[in-house]
Short mmCIF file of N, CA, C and O in Angstrom, two decimals:
data_model
loop_
_atom_site.label_atom_id
_atom_site.label_comp_id
_atom_site.label_asym_id
_atom_site.label_seq_id
_atom_site.Cartn_x
_atom_site.Cartn_y
_atom_site.Cartn_z
N ARG A 1 0.47 -1.02 0.24
CA ARG A 1 -0.15 0.08 0.33
C ARG A 1 0.58 1.25 0.25
O ARG A 1 1.75 1.15 0.30
N ARG A 2 -0.05 2.24 -0.78
CA ARG A 2 1.31 3.33 -0.60
C ARG A 2 -0.54 4.50 0.05
O ARG A 2 -1.32 4.37 -0.68
N VAL A 3 0.81 5.06 0.31
CA VAL A 3 -0.10 6.56 0.94
C VAL A 3 -0.28 8.30 0.16
O VAL A 3 1.19 8.07 0.42
N HIS A 4 -1.34 8.33 -0.17
CA HIS A 4 -0.54 9.66 -1.09
C HIS A 4 -1.03 11.33 -0.72
O HIS A 4 -2.13 10.54 -0.22
N GLY A 5 0.26 12.03 -0.67
CA GLY A 5 -0.83 12.72 -0.06
C GLY A 5 -0.19 14.73 -0.39
O GLY A 5 0.28 14.14 -1.38
N ILE A 6 -0.72 15.67 -0.16
CA ILE A 6 -0.20 17.14 -1.25
C ILE A 6 -0.04 17.41 0.07
O ILE A 6 -1.20 18.82 0.67
N VAL A 7 1.51 18.44 0.01
CA VAL A 7 2.11 19.67 0.65
C VAL A 7 1.53 21.07 0.14
O VAL A 7 2.54 20.80 -1.19
N LYS A 8 1.73 22.13 1.34
CA LYS A 8 1.07 22.76 0.33
C LYS A 8 1.95 23.28 1.32
O LYS A 8 1.58 24.21 3.00
N ASP A 9 2.95 25.12 1.00
CA ASP A 9 3.36 25.60 1.66
C ASP A 9 2.19 26.72 2.26
O ASP A 9 1.22 27.29 1.31
N LYS A 10 2.23 27.01 3.31
CA LYS A 10 1.09 28.26 3.81
C LYS A 10 1.63 29.59 3.84
O LYS A 10 2.58 29.45 3.43
N GLU A 11 1.08 29.90 3.41
CA GLU A 11 1.11 31.52 2.49
C GLU A 11 1.59 32.26 4.12
O GLU A 11 1.49 32.15 5.37
N HIS A 12 2.35 33.19 3.77
CA HIS A 12 3.34 33.76 4.84
C HIS A 12 3.04 35.29 5.31
O HIS A 12 3.18 35.91 3.58
N SER A 13 2.90 36.24 6.07
CA SER A 13 2.68 37.49 5.68
C SER A 13 4.00 38.70 4.85
O SER A 13 4.21 39.53 4.38
N ARG A 14 4.98 37.29 5.35
CA ARG A 14 6.46 38.90 4.84
C ARG A 14 7.21 38.52 3.28
O ARG A 14 7.88 38.95 3.36
N PHE A 15 7.32 37.09 3.85
CA PHE A 15 7.93 35.98 2.77
C PHE A 15 6.72 35.51 1.37
O PHE A 15 5.47 35.14 1.81
N GLN A 16 7.55 35.18 0.58
CA GLN A 16 6.98 34.24 -0.52
C GLN A 16 7.63 32.99 -1.10
O GLN A 16 8.85 33.57 -0.13
N ARG A 17 8.43 32.15 -1.05
CA ARG A 17 9.05 31.21 -1.02
C ARG A 17 8.92 30.50 -1.94
O ARG A 17 8.06 29.87 -3.17
N THR A 18 10.43 30.86 -3.38
CA THR A 18 10.18 29.32 -4.66
C THR A 18 11.51 28.86 -4.83
O THR A 18 13.03 29.07 -3.50
N GLY A 19 10.81 27.81 -4.26
CA GLY A 19 11.95 26.55 -3.62
C GLY A 19 12.62 27.10 -2.24
O GLY A 19 11.77 27.09 -1.35
N SER A 20 13.67 26.74 -2.19
CA SER A 20 14.97 27.38 -1.20
C SER A 20 14.80 27.92 -0.86
O SER A 20 15.18 29.25 0.43
N ASP A 21 14.39 29.02 -1.84
CA ASP A 21 14.71 30.76 -1.73
C ASP A 21 14.13 31.35 -1.00
O ASP A 21 12.24 31.72 -1.38
N LEU A 22 13.66 32.80 -0.76
CA LEU A 22 12.36 33.27 0.17
C LEU A 22 12.68 34.42 -1.33
O LEU A 22 13.57 35.33 -0.71
N ILE A 23 11.02 35.41 -0.97
CA ILE A 23 11.48 36.45 -1.48
C ILE A 23 10.92 37.55 -0.63
O ILE A 23 9.44 36.80 -0.59
N HIS A 24 11.56 38.99 -0.32
CA HIS A 24 10.40 40.02 0.97
C HIS A 24 10.88 40.70 0.06
O HIS A 24 11.76 41.05 -0.63
N THR A 25 9.49 41.09 -0.29
CA THR A 25 9.12 43.08 -0.82
C THR A 25 9.58 43.99 0.03
O THR A 25 8.21 43.50 1.45
N VAL A 26 9.86 44.98 0.38
CA VAL A 26 10.57 46.12 0.72
C VAL A 26 9.78 47.48 -0.37
O VAL A 26 10.58 47.74 -1.44
N ASP A 27 8.23 48.79 0.60
CA ASP A 27 8.46 49.42 0.32
C ASP A 27 10.00 51.23 0.36
O ASP A 27 9.19 51.37 1.61
N ILE A 28 10.27 51.51 -0.77
CA ILE A 28 10.64 52.58 -0.08
C ILE A 28 10.53 54.02 -0.90
O ILE A 28 10.24 53.95 -2.78
N ASP A 29 11.30 54.92 -0.40
CA ASP A 29 11.02 56.07 -0.68
C ASP A 29 11.56 56.80 -1.67
O ASP A 29 12.86 55.94 -1.83
N LEU A 30 11.23 57.19 -1.87
CA LEU A 30 12.31 57.70 -3.93
C LEU A 30 13.42 58.03 -3.33
O LEU A 30 14.04 57.59 -3.55
N ALA A 31 13.94 59.67 -2.68
CA ALA A 31 14.90 59.31 -2.33
C ALA A 31 15.71 58.73 -1.26
O ALA A 31 16.85 58.99 -1.84
N SER A 32 15.19 57.93 -0.56
CA SER A 32 15.88 56.50 -0.04
C SER A 32 16.87 55.68 -1.39
O SER A 32 17.45 54.89 -1.07
N ALA A 33 15.51 55.49 -1.94
CA ALA A 33 16.04 54.30 -3.67
C ALA A 33 16.83 55.34 -3.84
O ALA A 33 18.93 54.27 -4.69
N LEU A 34 16.98 56.45 -4.05
CA LEU A 34 18.75 57.81 -4.55
C LEU A 34 19.48 57.20 -3.90
O LEU A 34 20.49 57.41 -4.61
N THR A 35 19.10 57.52 -2.67
CA THR A 35 20.13 58.09 -1.97
C THR A 35 21.45 57.23 -0.51
O THR A 35 22.31 57.11 -0.06
N GLY A 36 20.03 55.36 -0.53
CA GLY A 36 20.35 54.71 -0.16
C GLY A 36 19.90 55.09 1.49
O GLY A 36 18.90 55.60 1.85
N TYR A 37 19.52 53.54 1.20
CA TYR A 37 18.84 52.94 2.95
C TYR A 37 19.36 52.09 3.36
O TYR A 37 19.50 51.11 3.62
N VAL A 38 18.95 51.46 5.14
CA VAL A 38 18.60 50.00 5.39
C VAL A 38 18.05 49.10 5.62
O VAL A 38 16.22 50.12 6.53
N VAL A 39 17.53 48.74 5.51
CA VAL A 39 16.41 47.34 5.57
C VAL A 39 16.82 46.22 6.35
O VAL A 39 17.37 45.57 7.00
N ASP A 40 15.40 46.77 7.10
CA ASP A 40 15.69 45.59 8.02
C ASP A 40 14.49 44.38 8.40
O ASP A 40 13.45 45.14 7.81
N ILE A 41 14.67 43.68 8.82
CA ILE A 41 14.07 41.96 7.74
C ILE A 41 14.45 41.60 9.52
O ILE A 41 14.88 41.44 9.70
N LYS A 42 12.96 40.76 9.91
CA LYS A 42 12.69 39.92 10.84
C LYS A 42 12.70 38.82 10.42
O LYS A 42 11.71 38.59 9.28
N THR A 43 14.09 37.65 10.10
CA THR A 43 14.54 36.50 9.60
C THR A 43 13.00 35.38 10.29
O THR A 43 11.98 36.24 11.14
N LEU A 44 12.47 34.22 9.59
CA LEU A 44 11.79 33.46 10.37
C LEU A 44 11.71 32.56 11.78
O LEU A 44 11.75 32.16 12.00
N ASP A 45 13.69 32.27 12.10
CA ASP A 45 13.53 32.65 12.83
C ASP A 45 14.24 33.55 14.30
O ASP A 45 14.77 33.44 14.71
N ASP A 46 13.27 34.62 13.65
CA ASP A 46 13.32 36.29 14.80
C ASP A 46 14.53 37.04 14.59
O ASP A 46 14.74 37.35 16.10
N ARG A 47 15.51 36.63 14.16
CA ARG A 47 16.44 37.33 13.96
C ARG A 47 15.90 38.53 13.41
O ARG A 47 15.00 38.74 12.17
N ILE A 48 17.03 39.87 13.14
CA ILE A 48 16.87 40.84 12.90
C ILE A 48 18.03 41.31 11.73
O ILE A 48 19.29 41.35 12.06
N LEU A 49 17.65 41.05 10.66
CA LEU A 49 19.06 41.51 9.56
C LEU A 49 18.20 42.38 9.30
O LEU A 49 17.70 43.08 8.62
N HIS A 50 20.17 44.03 9.41
CA HIS A 50 19.89 45.25 8.31
C HIS A 50 20.34 45.03 7.53
O HIS A 50 22.30 44.93 7.75
N ILE A 51 20.59 44.88 6.74
CA ILE A 51 20.11 45.05 5.15
C ILE A 51 20.95 46.38 4.76
O ILE A 51 20.50 47.38 4.11
N PRO A 52 21.94 46.54 4.80
CA PRO A 52 22.43 48.49 4.02
C PRO A 52 22.74 48.09 2.57
O PRO A 52 22.75 47.40 2.14
N ILE A 53 21.35 49.24 1.55
CA ILE A 53 21.70 48.79 0.48
C ILE A 53 22.20 50.28 -0.25
O ILE A 53 22.32 51.60 0.07
N THR A 54 23.52 50.57 -0.29
CA THR A 54 24.05 51.66 -0.88
C THR A 54 23.99 52.50 -2.49
O THR A 54 24.33 52.70 -3.53
N ASP A 55 23.14 51.01 -3.37
CA ASP A 55 23.19 51.34 -4.93
C ASP A 55 22.05 51.68 -4.86
O ASP A 55 21.24 51.71 -3.88
N ILE A 56 22.19 52.51 -6.60
CA ILE A 56 21.00 52.79 -6.36
C ILE A 56 19.71 51.86 -6.71
O ILE A 56 20.13 50.51 -7.27
N VAL A 57 18.88 51.81 -6.63
CA VAL A 57 17.66 50.94 -6.62
C VAL A 57 16.85 51.48 -7.44
O VAL A 57 16.06 52.41 -7.50
N CYS A 58 16.50 51.37 -8.36
CA CYS A 58 15.83 51.90 -9.32
C CYS A 58 14.70 49.89 -9.97
O CYS A 58 14.61 49.80 -9.14
N PRO A 59 13.33 50.52 -10.64
CA PRO A 59 12.79 49.16 -10.72
C PRO A 59 13.06 48.26 -11.51
O PRO A 59 14.20 47.69 -12.11
N GLY A 60 13.06 47.05 -10.55
CA GLY A 60 13.06 45.64 -10.90
C GLY A 60 14.96 45.59 -10.18
O GLY A 60 15.45 44.29 -10.98
N TYR A 61 15.06 45.74 -9.53
CA TYR A 61 16.70 45.37 -8.68
C TYR A 61 15.61 44.76 -7.44
O TYR A 61 15.53 45.32 -6.58
N VAL A 62 16.96 44.13 -7.82
CA VAL A 62 16.96 42.67 -6.54
C VAL A 62 18.11 42.37 -5.95
O VAL A 62 19.07 42.86 -6.67
N LYS A 63 17.90 43.22 -4.23
CA LYS A 63 19.11 42.90 -2.98
C LYS A 63 19.49 41.11 -3.07
O LYS A 63 18.38 40.70 -2.52
N THR A 64 20.66 40.12 -3.31
CA THR A 64 19.83 39.43 -3.07
C THR A 64 21.38 38.38 -2.05
O THR A 64 22.18 39.73 -1.91
N ILE A 65 20.77 38.46 -0.13
CA ILE A 65 21.68 37.64 0.77
C ILE A 65 22.19 36.26 0.49
O ILE A 65 20.83 35.71 0.54
N PRO A 66 22.83 36.18 0.76
CA PRO A 66 22.94 34.69 0.52
C PRO A 66 22.64 33.58 2.07
O PRO A 66 23.21 34.19 2.48
N PHE A 67 21.90 32.24 1.86
CA PHE A 67 22.25 31.74 2.71
C PHE A 67 20.87 32.25 3.65
O PHE A 67 21.29 31.55 4.70
N GLU A 68 20.44 33.11 3.05
CA GLU A 68 19.13 33.69 4.51
C GLU A 68 17.68 32.56 3.59
O GLU A 68 16.69 32.87 4.74
N GLY A 69 17.95 32.11 3.46
CA GLY A 69 16.49 31.58 2.79
C GLY A 69 15.99 29.83 3.95
O GLY A 69 16.62 29.57 4.61
N MET A 70 15.78 29.21 3.13
CA MET A 70 15.06 27.51 3.70
C MET A 70 15.98 26.68 3.87
O MET A 70 16.73 26.97 2.93
N PRO A 71 16.59 25.94 4.49
CA PRO A 71 17.03 24.86 4.78
C PRO A 71 17.10 24.33 3.18
O PRO A 71 15.75 23.50 2.46
N LEU A 72 18.70 23.66 2.71
CA LEU A 72 17.94 22.75 0.93
C LEU A 72 16.85 21.10 1.92
O LEU A 72 17.15 20.99 2.42
N PRO A 73 16.29 21.04 0.80
CA PRO A 73 16.08 19.29 1.62
C PRO A 73 16.85 18.69 1.21
O PRO A 73 16.43 17.73 2.45
N ASP A 74 17.66 18.02 0.55
CA ASP A 74 18.92 16.92 0.37
C ASP A 74 19.93 17.81 1.35
O ASP A 74 20.48 16.52 1.83
N ASN A 75 19.89 18.62 1.85
CA ASN A 75 21.08 19.16 3.54
C ASN A 75 20.88 20.07 4.50
O ASN A 75 20.75 21.88 3.52
N ALA A 76 20.19 19.55 4.98
CA ALA A 76 20.08 21.28 6.00
C ALA A 76 20.44 22.49 5.91
O ALA A 76 20.38 23.04 7.31
N ALA A 77 22.06 21.85 6.62
CA ALA A 77 22.87 22.35 6.73
C ALA A 77 23.46 23.67 5.49
O ALA A 77 23.62 24.58 6.34
N LYS A 78 22.70 23.82 5.12
CA LYS A 78 22.52 24.86 3.78
C LYS A 78 21.03 25.77 3.40
O LYS A 78 20.54 24.84 3.48
N SER A 79 21.36 26.79 2.68
CA SER A 79 20.14 27.14 3.02
C SER A 79 19.94 28.38 1.36
O SER A 79 21.41 28.48 0.49
N GLY A 80 19.09 28.16 1.04
CA GLY A 80 18.71 29.02 0.22
C GLY A 80 18.92 30.42 0.38
O GLY A 80 19.71 30.71 1.04
N ASP A 81 18.51 30.91 -0.70
CA ASP A 81 19.31 32.88 -0.32
C ASP A 81 17.28 33.11 0.07
O ASP A 81 16.57 33.08 -1.11
N LEU A 82 17.54 35.27 0.30
CA LEU A 82 16.37 35.64 0.75
C LEU A 82 16.53 36.49 -0.02
O LEU A 82 18.02 37.73 -0.25
N HIS A 83 15.54 37.06 -1.23
CA HIS A 83 16.06 37.64 -1.67
C HIS A 83 15.27 39.69 -2.05
O HIS A 83 14.05 38.92 -1.70
N ILE A 84 15.67 40.43 -2.04
CA ILE A 84 13.98 41.40 -1.77
C ILE A 84 14.12 42.25 -2.61
O ILE A 84 14.81 42.79 -3.10
N ASN A 85 12.91 42.55 -3.16
CA ASN A 85 12.44 43.54 -4.61
C ASN A 85 12.10 44.79 -3.23
O ASN A 85 11.83 44.90 -2.22
N PHE A 86 12.43 45.70 -4.75
CA PHE A 86 11.36 46.58 -4.37
C PHE A 86 10.50 47.23 -4.95
O PHE A 86 10.40 47.41 -5.66
N ASN A 87 9.49 47.93 -3.25
CA ASN A 87 9.14 49.00 -4.15
C ASN A 87 8.41 50.21 -3.90
O ASN A 87 8.40 51.25 -3.38
N ILE A 88 9.76 50.97 -5.23
CA ILE A 88 9.80 52.55 -5.32
C ILE A 88 8.35 53.19 -4.49
O ILE A 88 7.37 53.51 -5.46
N ILE A 89 8.15 53.85 -3.55
CA ILE A 89 6.77 55.08 -3.83
C ILE A 89 7.27 56.43 -3.80
O ILE A 89 8.89 56.32 -3.75
N PHE A 90 7.22 56.90 -5.35
CA PHE A 90 6.97 58.11 -6.09
C PHE A 90 6.50 58.99 -4.48
O PHE A 90 5.11 59.09 -4.30
N PRO A 91 7.34 60.32 -5.21
CA PRO A 91 6.18 61.54 -4.39
C PRO A 91 4.77 61.25 -5.16
O PRO A 91 5.50 61.30 -6.17
N ARG A 92 4.08 61.97 -4.54
CA ARG A 92 2.12 62.52 -5.61
C ARG A 92 2.13 64.04 -6.07
O ARG A 92 1.05 64.18 -6.67
N GLN A 93 2.98 64.75 -5.80
CA GLN A 93 3.47 66.25 -5.80
C GLN A 93 5.12 66.67 -5.58
O GLN A 93 5.98 66.14 -4.37
N LEU A 94 5.33 67.36 -6.53
CA LEU A 94 6.24 68.52 -5.75
C LEU A 94 5.64 70.40 -5.85
O LEU A 94 5.21 70.38 -7.33
N LYS A 95 6.82 70.80 -5.02
CA LYS A 95 6.43 72.29 -4.79
C LYS A 95 7.24 71.98 -6.50
O LYS A 95 8.51 71.72 -6.56
N ALA A 96 6.92 74.05 -6.84
CA ALA A 96 8.20 73.74 -8.25
C ALA A 96 9.64 73.97 -7.65
O ALA A 96 9.87 73.62 -8.37
N ASP A 97 10.33 75.26 -6.51
CA ASP A 97 11.37 75.37 -6.20
C ASP A 97 11.73 73.44 -5.43
O ASP A 97 13.05 73.45 -6.51
N GLN A 98 11.38 72.85 -5.49
CA GLN A 98 11.54 71.03 -5.24
C GLN A 98 12.02 70.44 -6.66
O GLN A 98 13.04 69.79 -7.14
N ARG A 99 10.72 71.05 -7.47
CA ARG A 99 10.84 70.58 -8.95
C ARG A 99 12.30 71.26 -9.52
O ARG A 99 13.07 69.99 -11.00
N GLU A 100 13.30 72.10 -9.16
CA GLU A 100 13.45 72.78 -9.83
C GLU A 100 15.85 72.23 -9.45
O GLU A 100 16.23 72.61 -9.76
N ILE A 101 15.29 72.59 -7.82
CA ILE A 101 16.22 71.95 -7.28
C ILE A 101 16.54 69.81 -8.44
O ILE A 101 17.40 70.44 -8.47
N LEU A 102 15.07 69.82 -8.52
CA LEU A 102 15.63 68.01 -8.57
C LEU A 102 16.65 68.45 -9.20
O LEU A 102 17.32 66.94 -10.90
N ARG A 103 15.89 69.19 -10.74
CA ARG A 103 15.86 69.40 -12.24
C ARG A 103 17.69 69.97 -12.69
O ARG A 103 18.25 68.96 -12.89
N GLN A 104 17.82 70.47 -11.75
CA GLN A 104 19.51 71.51 -11.26
C GLN A 104 20.70 69.96 -11.02
O GLN A 104 21.55 70.01 -11.88
N THR A 105 20.37 69.13 -10.02
CA THR A 105 20.57 68.63 -9.68
C THR A 105 20.62 66.46 -10.70
O THR A 105 22.61 66.08 -10.28
N LEU A 106 19.70 66.75 -10.82
CA LEU A 106 19.84 65.10 -12.56
C LEU A 106 20.12 65.90 -13.33
O LEU A 106 20.33 64.55 -14.05
N LEU A 107 19.97 67.32 -13.82
CA LEU A 107 20.21 67.16 -14.85
C LEU A 107 21.01 68.26 -15.76
O LEU A 107 20.60 68.84 -16.15
N PRO A 108 22.14 68.19 -14.50
CA PRO A 108 23.13 69.77 -14.74
C PRO A 108 22.85 70.09 -16.06
O PRO A 108 23.18 69.46 -17.09
N GLY A 109 23.58 71.51 -15.94
CA GLY A 109 23.94 71.41 -17.64
C GLY A 109 22.25 71.87 -18.85
O GLY A 109 22.57 72.56 -19.41
N GLN A 110 21.68 71.38 -18.47
CA GLN A 110 19.77 71.54 -19.08
C GLN A 110 18.98 72.32 -18.81
O GLN A 110 18.85 72.28 -17.38
N ASN A 111 18.59 72.77 -19.44
CA ASN A 111 17.76 74.81 -18.68
C ASN A 111 16.50 73.59 -18.75
O ASN A 111 15.89 73.46 -19.90
#
């Protein structure tokens, strides 16, 4: 006799799972995306990871933290990776002087 069953992962409020990798999405404002940010992530085992983001975060940017995913099924001593996706929050409006400062900073020499 054989017993068949289906194992289904329970949804998690902070992580999605792809194999042994975990995916976490962070909301980040535009200023932090351009100038740097520290992402604090509470892991499944209740540790807090402080991940400095020093690159410019553009749409589609993913920060990968090796070995912070789920244990590998064939070797529990090794783990998958944690992938951090970013949802960049743009300001809804800017004042004229803010627009001009951005224009001068991001587009020097252009009128």
